[in-house]
Amino acid sequence: MNLYQLTVYKAAEMLARREITAQEVLESISRRIDLVENKIKAFITLTLDQAEKKAGDLDGRNEITGLAGIPCGVQDNLCTRGVTTTCASKMLEGFIPPYDATAVGRLKAAGAVMVGKLNMDEFGIGGSTEKSGFHSTNNPWDPTRVAGGSSGGAAAAVAAGEVYYALASDTGGSLRQSAAYCGVVGMRPTYGRVSRYGLVAVASSMDQVGLVARNVTDCALVLNVICGYDDLDSNSLEAEVPDYRNYLGHSLKGMRIGFPREYLQNDVDGPVREAVKKALLKYEELGAVVEETSLPHSKYALPVFRLLASAEASSNLARFDGVRYGHRDEEAGDIAEMMSSSRGRGLGPEVKRNILLGTYVLSKEHYDAYYLRAMKVRRLIKEDFDRAFEKYDLLVAPTTVAVAFSHGERNEDLSGMLTVPASLAGIPAMSIPGGMVDGLPVGLQLMGPALAEGTLLRAAYAFEQATDYHLRTPVLEV
């Protein structure tokens, strides 16, 4: 086995016992990137020189523990000190932050080795990574298909063996959807569980830092590092962080699982629906009590998300005007022309559409009819989840309505249909490999009440150990 194929926990064990060195691990990852990156296009910026220095420093230590020496990637909307952070937008091309995002800083403090910044849809607005201002990312299982979005670079890099895990963000389900398309694990923690400080904001009430990993154990190890209170984030939760590894390996006997009927209806492709039903039967075999339930207001989640996310984006992205941040048109005649021209040239069409919609929604004439009404429905969606979790420990559903689609083939409007409800409710949700359809991965989505990441990991690990989907890897012809 090549070192790049190791899991985080196995690599950590071998590094701690000095059976391998951090430099050897990085060399294996570097060779893998050289071999497949031209086909996958997961990265915007590579930082292998800095990574080599970090690995050398770690090998000089008396001991290596935890995540130290293990290469990772960071989605390009998380600030990295001294390394370009573009949000996949021409507007921020060349922007170098003077500080690290809190989650990035915690990984660095743990000894993680960052090998680069990962591609995404511009400012996280999109569901396929085709909206990147630089290039599309390809799915390792079939490079003619999308890797999902907006966290397609993160999911593709993990699936292709270019990194062991990746930090990413989830607004309407981007890291879960991308993980589903690429056959890896994607975790969106409870809103506020991981600090958003240093995450370039788009929809602040829904943006959440999470991660993509190859398996559930690796996910737990990384969560242990990045979760926790941060006084630099006003929405950060002060709840104690458990050792998430302690949730793994427990029986599911007596666990109550609900599957929302709305998530298995006509919009979901038949083969995906059947794969999820098979997964639910597996949970029954594992001792869980599985019942149908209902989240009646989830059918409104997608339009509610579109209205609220675009409203927040129009406000958050107003700062990118050529004056304070970003691309500046130096040929403009006056400041008004400069701001208009800079935004016109620096921002992509999908971002502009969201800004226009958000400005319309927040206007005095339409605020009550659209924004305020959407906020009320968001509350109803949250109350649906609250009622469900009075009876069930967690909910299980498909992550996406279909497997990964071909580049340019499908409108993305439905891509977040099954993921945005959890985002609106602020609850933890994750996608795990849950089946295969025509050689492409199917994602199984687990959702739980606030701060129930441990319960999700327990159920995800049990399913993982009873199946082999997480062991299947794409064969890349290079």
Coordinates of C-alpha atoms in Angstrom, one line a residue:
M1 CA 0.0 0.0 0.0
N2 CA 1.2 3.5 -0.9
L3 CA 1.4 5.9 2.1
Y4 CA -1.2 8.2 0.5
Q5 CA -3.7 5.4 0.8
L6 CA -3.5 5.2 4.6
T7 CA -6.2 6.5 6.8
V8 CA -5.6 9.4 9.2
Y9 CA -5.7 7.1 12.2
K10 CA -3.3 4.5 10.7
A11 CA -0.9 7.2 9.5
A12 CA -1.0 8.8 13.0
E13 CA -0.2 5.5 14.6
M14 CA 2.7 4.8 12.3
L15 CA 4.1 8.3 12.7
A16 CA 3.9 8.1 16.5
R17 CA 5.8 4.8 16.4
R18 CA 8.4 6.3 14.0
E19 CA 7.6 3.6 11.4
I20 CA 7.3 6.3 8.9
T21 CA 8.4 10.0 8.8
A22 CA 6.3 13.1 8.1
Q23 CA 8.6 13.7 5.1
E24 CA 7.9 10.3 3.7
V25 CA 4.1 10.8 4.0
L26 CA 4.3 14.2 2.3
E27 CA 6.5 12.8 -0.5
S28 CA 3.8 10.1 -1.2
I29 CA 1.1 12.8 -1.2
S30 CA 3.2 15.0 -3.4
R31 CA 3.7 12.2 -6.0
R32 CA 0.0 11.5 -6.0
I33 CA -0.8 15.2 -6.6
D34 CA 1.7 15.2 -9.5
L35 CA 0.1 12.1 -10.9
V36 CA -3.6 13.0 -10.8
E37 CA -4.1 16.7 -10.2
N38 CA -4.1 17.6 -13.9
K39 CA -7.1 15.3 -14.3
I40 CA -9.0 16.2 -11.1
K41 CA -8.1 19.9 -10.8
A42 CA -9.0 20.0 -7.1
F43 CA -6.5 22.8 -6.1
I44 CA -6.3 26.5 -6.7
T45 CA -3.0 26.9 -4.9
L46 CA -0.4 24.4 -3.9
T47 CA 1.9 25.0 -0.9
L48 CA 4.2 22.0 -1.1
D49 CA 7.3 24.0 -0.3
Q50 CA 5.9 25.2 3.0
A51 CA 4.6 21.7 3.7
E52 CA 8.0 20.2 3.1
K53 CA 9.5 22.6 5.7
K54 CA 6.8 21.8 8.2
A55 CA 7.3 18.1 7.7
G56 CA 11.0 18.4 8.2
D57 CA 10.5 20.4 11.4
L58 CA 8.1 17.7 12.7
D59 CA 10.5 14.9 12.0
G60 CA 13.0 16.8 14.2
R61 CA 10.7 16.6 17.2
N62 CA 11.1 14.1 20.0
E63 CA 7.6 12.8 19.4
I64 CA 4.8 13.1 16.9
T65 CA 1.2 12.8 18.1
G66 CA -2.4 13.3 16.9
L67 CA -2.7 14.9 13.5
A68 CA 0.9 16.0 13.4
G69 CA 2.6 15.2 10.1
I70 CA -0.6 14.3 8.2
P71 CA -1.2 16.3 5.0
C72 CA -4.5 18.1 4.5
G73 CA -6.2 20.7 2.3
V74 CA -8.1 23.8 3.1
Q75 CA -11.0 25.2 1.1
D76 CA -10.1 28.5 -0.5
N77 CA -12.7 30.5 1.5
L78 CA -10.8 29.9 4.8
C79 CA -8.1 32.5 5.5
T80 CA -4.6 31.2 5.6
R81 CA -1.8 33.5 6.8
G82 CA 0.6 34.2 4.1
V83 CA -1.2 32.0 1.5
T84 CA -3.5 33.3 -1.2
T85 CA -7.2 33.0 -0.3
T86 CA -9.4 33.7 -3.4
C87 CA -12.8 32.2 -2.6
A88 CA -12.4 30.9 -6.3
S89 CA -13.1 34.5 -7.4
K90 CA -11.2 36.8 -9.7
M91 CA -12.3 39.5 -7.3
L92 CA -9.9 38.1 -4.7
E93 CA -7.2 36.8 -7.0
G94 CA -3.9 37.5 -5.2
F95 CA -5.4 38.4 -1.8
I96 CA -3.1 37.1 1.0
P97 CA -4.6 37.2 4.5
P98 CA -2.5 38.3 7.4
Y99 CA -4.0 35.8 9.8
D100 CA -5.4 32.2 9.9
A101 CA -9.0 31.2 10.3
T102 CA -9.4 29.7 13.8
A103 CA -10.1 26.2 12.5
V104 CA -6.9 26.4 10.3
G105 CA -4.9 27.7 13.3
R106 CA -6.0 24.8 15.4
L107 CA -5.0 22.3 12.8
K108 CA -1.6 24.0 12.4
A109 CA -1.1 24.0 16.2
A110 CA -1.8 20.3 16.1
G111 CA 0.9 19.8 13.6
A112 CA -1.2 19.3 10.5
V113 CA 0.6 19.8 7.2
M114 CA -1.4 21.9 4.7
V115 CA -0.5 21.1 1.1
G116 CA -2.8 23.6 -0.6
K117 CA -6.0 25.6 -1.0
L118 CA -8.9 23.8 -2.6
N119 CA -11.3 24.8 -5.4
M120 CA -14.9 25.7 -4.9
D121 CA -17.8 27.5 -6.5
E122 CA -17.1 31.3 -6.4
F123 CA -17.7 32.5 -2.8
G124 CA -19.5 29.2 -2.2
I125 CA -22.4 30.0 -4.4
G126 CA -23.1 27.0 -6.6
G127 CA -23.5 23.2 -6.5
S128 CA -21.0 21.8 -8.9
T129 CA -17.7 23.7 -8.7
E130 CA -18.4 24.7 -12.3
K131 CA -19.0 28.3 -10.9
S132 CA -15.3 28.6 -9.9
G133 CA -13.7 31.7 -11.3
F134 CA -10.7 29.6 -12.3
H135 CA -11.6 26.0 -13.4
S136 CA -14.1 23.2 -12.8
T137 CA -13.1 20.3 -10.6
N138 CA -13.7 16.8 -11.9
N139 CA -15.1 13.8 -10.1
P140 CA -12.5 11.1 -9.4
W141 CA -15.0 8.4 -10.1
D142 CA -15.7 9.8 -13.6
P143 CA -13.9 12.9 -14.6
T144 CA -16.6 13.8 -17.1
R145 CA -18.9 14.4 -14.1
V146 CA -18.9 17.1 -11.5
A147 CA -17.4 16.7 -8.0
G148 CA -20.3 18.6 -6.4
G149 CA -20.2 22.0 -4.9
S150 CA -19.4 24.3 -3.5
S151 CA -16.9 22.1 -1.8
G152 CA -16.0 20.0 -4.9
G153 CA -12.3 20.6 -4.6
A154 CA -12.2 19.3 -1.0
A155 CA -14.2 16.2 -1.7
A156 CA -12.4 15.3 -4.9
A157 CA -9.0 15.8 -3.3
V158 CA -9.9 13.4 -0.5
A159 CA -11.4 10.8 -2.8
A160 CA -8.5 11.0 -5.2
G161 CA -5.9 10.5 -2.4
E162 CA -4.4 14.0 -2.8
V163 CA -5.0 14.8 0.9
Y164 CA -6.0 12.7 3.9
Y165 CA -8.8 15.1 4.9
A166 CA -9.9 18.7 4.1
L167 CA -11.4 21.6 5.9
A168 CA -14.4 22.9 4.0
S169 CA -17.6 25.0 4.6
D170 CA -21.2 24.1 4.4
T171 CA -23.9 26.8 3.8
G172 CA -26.8 25.0 2.1
G173 CA -25.2 21.5 2.0
S174 CA -22.1 22.0 -0.1
L175 CA -19.7 19.8 1.7
R176 CA -22.3 17.1 2.2
Q177 CA -23.4 17.1 -1.4
S178 CA -19.8 17.1 -2.6
A179 CA -18.9 14.2 -0.2
A180 CA -21.9 12.2 -1.5
Y181 CA -20.9 12.7 -5.2
C182 CA -17.3 11.7 -4.4
G183 CA -18.0 8.8 -2.1
V184 CA -16.4 10.2 1.1
V185 CA -17.5 11.4 4.5
G186 CA -18.7 15.0 4.9
M187 CA -19.6 16.5 8.3
R188 CA -21.4 19.7 9.0
P189 CA -21.3 20.3 12.7
T190 CA -23.9 22.2 14.8
Y191 CA -24.0 25.9 13.9
G192 CA -21.4 27.5 16.2
R193 CA -19.6 24.2 17.1
V194 CA -16.6 25.1 14.9
S195 CA -15.6 28.8 14.9
R196 CA -16.4 30.7 11.7
Y197 CA -13.7 33.3 12.4
G198 CA -11.6 33.6 9.2
L199 CA -14.3 32.0 7.0
V200 CA -15.2 34.5 4.3
A201 CA -18.9 35.0 5.0
V202 CA -21.6 34.6 2.4
A203 CA -24.7 33.7 4.3
S204 CA -23.7 34.2 7.9
S205 CA -26.6 32.6 9.6
M206 CA -26.0 29.3 7.7
D207 CA -22.3 29.2 7.0
Q208 CA -20.5 26.5 9.0
V209 CA -17.0 25.2 8.9
G210 CA -16.8 21.4 8.6
L211 CA -14.7 18.7 7.1
V212 CA -14.3 16.0 4.5
A213 CA -12.6 12.7 5.3
R214 CA -12.2 9.2 4.0
N215 CA -14.0 7.5 6.9
V216 CA -15.8 8.1 10.1
T217 CA -12.9 7.5 12.5
D218 CA -10.8 10.1 10.6
C219 CA -13.7 12.5 10.8
A220 CA -13.9 12.1 14.6
L221 CA -10.1 12.7 15.0
V222 CA -10.3 16.0 13.1
L223 CA -13.5 17.1 14.9
N224 CA -11.6 16.7 18.2
V225 CA -9.2 19.4 17.0
I226 CA -11.4 21.9 15.3
C227 CA -14.4 22.0 17.6
G228 CA -14.6 24.3 20.6
Y229 CA -15.4 27.8 21.8
D230 CA -13.7 30.8 20.2
D231 CA -14.2 34.3 21.6
L232 CA -13.4 35.7 18.1
D233 CA -16.7 34.3 16.8
S234 CA -19.8 35.8 18.4
N235 CA -21.9 32.7 17.5
S236 CA -19.4 30.2 19.0
L237 CA -20.9 27.7 21.4
E238 CA -19.4 27.3 24.8
A239 CA -20.5 23.7 25.2
E240 CA -17.8 21.2 26.2
V241 CA -16.3 19.2 23.4
P242 CA -16.2 15.4 24.1
D243 CA -13.6 13.0 22.6
Y244 CA -15.6 11.9 19.6
R245 CA -13.7 8.7 19.3
N246 CA -15.6 7.4 22.4
Y247 CA -18.8 7.3 20.4
L248 CA -17.4 4.8 17.9
G249 CA -18.0 1.0 18.2
H250 CA -21.1 1.0 20.3
S251 CA -24.2 -1.1 19.5
L252 CA -27.2 0.6 17.9
K253 CA -29.7 -1.6 19.7
G254 CA -32.6 0.5 20.7
M255 CA -31.5 3.6 18.7
R256 CA -34.6 5.2 17.2
I257 CA -34.1 6.3 13.6
G258 CA -36.7 8.2 11.5
F259 CA -36.7 8.6 7.8
P260 CA -38.7 11.6 6.5
R261 CA -41.1 10.5 3.8
E262 CA -40.6 13.8 2.0
Y263 CA -37.0 12.9 1.3
L264 CA -37.9 9.7 -0.6
Q265 CA -40.5 11.1 -3.0
N266 CA -40.6 11.7 -6.7
D267 CA -37.7 14.1 -7.1
V268 CA -35.3 11.4 -5.9
D269 CA -34.0 9.1 -8.7
G270 CA -35.3 5.6 -8.4
P271 CA -31.9 3.9 -8.0
V272 CA -30.9 6.4 -5.3
R273 CA -34.1 5.8 -3.5
E274 CA -33.6 2.0 -3.5
A275 CA -30.0 2.4 -2.3
V276 CA -31.2 4.4 0.7
K277 CA -34.0 1.9 1.5
K278 CA -31.4 -0.8 1.5
A279 CA -29.3 1.2 3.9
L280 CA -32.3 1.6 6.2
L281 CA -32.8 -2.2 6.3
K282 CA -29.1 -2.5 7.3
Y283 CA -29.8 -0.2 10.2
E284 CA -32.6 -2.5 11.3
E285 CA -30.3 -5.4 11.1
L286 CA -27.9 -3.5 13.3
G287 CA -30.6 -3.2 16.0
A288 CA -32.0 0.2 15.4
V289 CA -35.8 0.9 15.3
V290 CA -36.5 2.5 11.9
E291 CA -39.8 4.3 11.3
E292 CA -41.2 6.7 8.7
T293 CA -41.8 10.2 9.9
S294 CA -42.6 13.6 8.4
L295 CA -41.0 17.0 8.0
P296 CA -43.9 18.7 6.3
H297 CA -42.3 22.1 5.8
S298 CA -39.2 20.8 4.2
K299 CA -40.8 21.2 0.8
Y300 CA -40.4 24.9 1.3
A301 CA -36.8 24.7 2.3
L302 CA -35.2 25.3 -1.1
P303 CA -37.0 28.6 -1.9
V304 CA -36.6 29.8 1.7
F305 CA -32.9 29.1 1.4
R306 CA -32.6 30.9 -1.9
L307 CA -34.3 34.0 -0.5
L308 CA -32.4 34.2 2.8
A309 CA -29.0 33.1 1.4
S310 CA -29.1 35.6 -1.4
A311 CA -30.2 38.4 1.0
E312 CA -27.3 37.7 3.3
A313 CA -24.9 37.3 0.4
S314 CA -25.9 40.7 -1.1
S315 CA -24.9 42.3 2.2
N316 CA -21.8 40.3 2.9
L317 CA -20.4 40.7 -0.6
A318 CA -20.9 44.5 -0.7
R319 CA -17.4 44.8 0.8
F320 CA -15.8 43.6 -2.4
D321 CA -15.9 46.9 -4.2
G322 CA -12.4 47.6 -5.4
V323 CA -11.9 50.1 -2.5
R324 CA -11.4 47.9 0.6
Y325 CA -10.8 44.5 -0.9
G326 CA -10.3 42.8 -4.2
H327 CA -9.9 43.5 -7.9
R328 CA -9.7 47.2 -8.8
D329 CA -10.3 48.7 -12.2
E330 CA -7.5 51.2 -12.4
E331 CA -8.7 52.7 -15.7
A332 CA -12.1 54.0 -14.3
G333 CA -12.7 57.7 -14.5
D334 CA -14.2 58.2 -11.0
I335 CA -14.9 56.2 -7.8
A336 CA -18.5 55.3 -8.8
E337 CA -17.3 54.0 -12.2
M338 CA -14.4 52.2 -10.5
M339 CA -16.6 50.4 -8.0
S340 CA -19.1 49.4 -10.7
S341 CA -16.5 48.3 -13.1
S342 CA -14.4 46.4 -10.5
R343 CA -17.5 44.4 -9.3
G344 CA -18.6 43.9 -12.9
R345 CA -15.3 42.4 -14.0
G346 CA -14.3 40.7 -10.7
L347 CA -17.5 38.9 -9.9
G348 CA -18.9 35.9 -11.8
P349 CA -22.5 35.7 -13.2
E350 CA -23.9 33.4 -10.5
V351 CA -22.6 35.7 -7.7
K352 CA -24.1 38.7 -9.5
R353 CA -27.5 36.9 -9.8
N354 CA -27.5 36.2 -6.1
I355 CA -26.6 39.8 -5.2
L356 CA -29.4 41.1 -7.5
L357 CA -32.0 38.7 -5.9
G358 CA -30.8 39.5 -2.4
T359 CA -31.0 43.3 -3.0
Y360 CA -34.5 42.9 -4.3
V361 CA -35.6 40.7 -1.4
L362 CA -34.2 43.2 1.1
S363 CA -35.7 46.3 -0.6
K364 CA -38.4 48.2 1.4
E365 CA -41.1 47.3 -1.1
H366 CA -40.5 43.5 -0.9
Y367 CA -39.0 42.9 2.6
D368 CA -42.2 41.8 4.2
A369 CA -43.4 39.7 1.3
Y370 CA -40.2 37.8 0.8
Y371 CA -37.5 38.1 3.5
L372 CA -39.8 38.3 6.5
R373 CA -42.1 35.5 5.2
A374 CA -39.0 33.3 4.5
M375 CA -37.8 33.8 8.1
K376 CA -41.2 32.7 9.4
V377 CA -41.1 29.5 7.3
R378 CA -37.5 28.9 8.4
R379 CA -38.8 28.8 12.0
L380 CA -41.5 26.2 11.0
I381 CA -38.8 24.0 9.4
K382 CA -36.8 24.2 12.6
E383 CA -39.9 23.3 14.6
D384 CA -40.4 20.2 12.4
F385 CA -37.0 19.0 13.3
D386 CA -37.5 19.7 17.0
R387 CA -40.7 17.6 17.0
A388 CA -39.0 14.8 15.2
F389 CA -36.1 14.7 17.6
E390 CA -38.5 14.4 20.6
K391 CA -39.1 10.9 19.2
Y392 CA -36.0 9.9 17.2
D393 CA -32.3 10.0 18.0
L394 CA -31.5 10.9 14.4
L395 CA -33.0 11.1 10.9
V396 CA -31.6 9.2 7.9
A397 CA -32.3 10.3 4.3
P398 CA -30.5 10.6 0.9
T399 CA -27.9 13.3 0.7
T400 CA -28.7 14.1 -3.0
V401 CA -31.6 13.4 -5.4
A402 CA -29.2 11.7 -7.9
V403 CA -25.6 10.6 -8.4
A404 CA -23.1 13.1 -9.8
F405 CA -24.2 14.5 -13.1
S406 CA -22.0 15.3 -16.2
H407 CA -20.4 18.7 -16.6
G408 CA -23.0 21.2 -18.1
E409 CA -25.7 18.6 -18.0
R410 CA -28.0 19.6 -15.2
N411 CA -29.5 22.7 -13.6
E412 CA -28.2 22.9 -10.1
D413 CA -31.5 24.2 -8.6
L414 CA -32.4 20.9 -7.1
S415 CA -28.9 19.9 -5.9
G416 CA -29.5 21.2 -2.4
M417 CA -33.1 20.1 -2.0
L418 CA -32.3 17.5 0.7
T419 CA -29.4 19.3 2.4
V420 CA -30.7 22.8 3.0
P421 CA -33.3 21.9 5.7
A422 CA -30.6 21.0 8.1
S423 CA -28.7 24.1 7.3
L424 CA -31.7 26.3 7.9
A425 CA -32.3 24.5 11.3
G426 CA -28.6 24.8 12.3
I427 CA -28.4 21.1 13.2
P428 CA -25.5 18.7 12.7
A429 CA -25.6 16.6 9.5
M430 CA -23.2 14.4 7.7
S431 CA -23.0 12.4 4.5
I432 CA -21.4 8.9 4.4
P433 CA -20.9 6.5 1.5
G434 CA -24.3 4.6 1.4
G435 CA -24.3 2.7 -1.8
M436 CA -23.4 2.6 -5.5
V437 CA -25.4 3.2 -8.6
D438 CA -23.8 2.4 -12.0
G439 CA -20.3 2.7 -10.5
L440 CA -21.0 6.1 -8.9
P441 CA -21.4 6.7 -5.1
V442 CA -24.6 7.4 -3.3
G443 CA -24.5 9.5 -0.2
L444 CA -26.5 8.6 3.0
Q445 CA -27.4 11.7 5.1
L446 CA -27.6 11.5 8.9
M447 CA -29.2 14.4 10.8
G448 CA -29.4 14.9 14.5
P449 CA -30.4 17.5 17.2
A450 CA -28.0 20.3 18.2
L451 CA -24.7 19.1 19.5
A452 CA -25.4 15.4 18.6
E453 CA -22.3 15.0 16.5
G454 CA -21.4 12.0 18.6
T455 CA -24.7 10.3 17.9
L456 CA -24.2 10.8 14.2
L457 CA -20.7 9.4 14.4
R458 CA -21.9 6.4 16.3
A459 CA -24.6 5.5 13.7
A460 CA -22.3 6.3 10.8
Y461 CA -19.5 4.1 12.2
A462 CA -21.8 1.2 12.8
F463 CA -23.1 1.4 9.2
E464 CA -19.5 1.8 7.9
Q465 CA -18.3 -1.3 9.7
A466 CA -21.3 -3.4 8.3
T467 CA -20.7 -2.4 4.7
D468 CA -17.7 -1.9 2.4
Y469 CA -18.7 1.3 0.6
H470 CA -16.1 3.4 2.4
L471 CA -13.4 1.0 1.2
R472 CA -14.2 1.5 -2.4
T473 CA -11.9 4.0 -4.2
P474 CA -12.0 5.4 -7.7
V475 CA -9.6 4.0 -10.3
L476 CA -7.9 6.9 -12.0
E477 CA -6.5 6.2 -15.4
V478 CA -3.5 8.6 -15.7

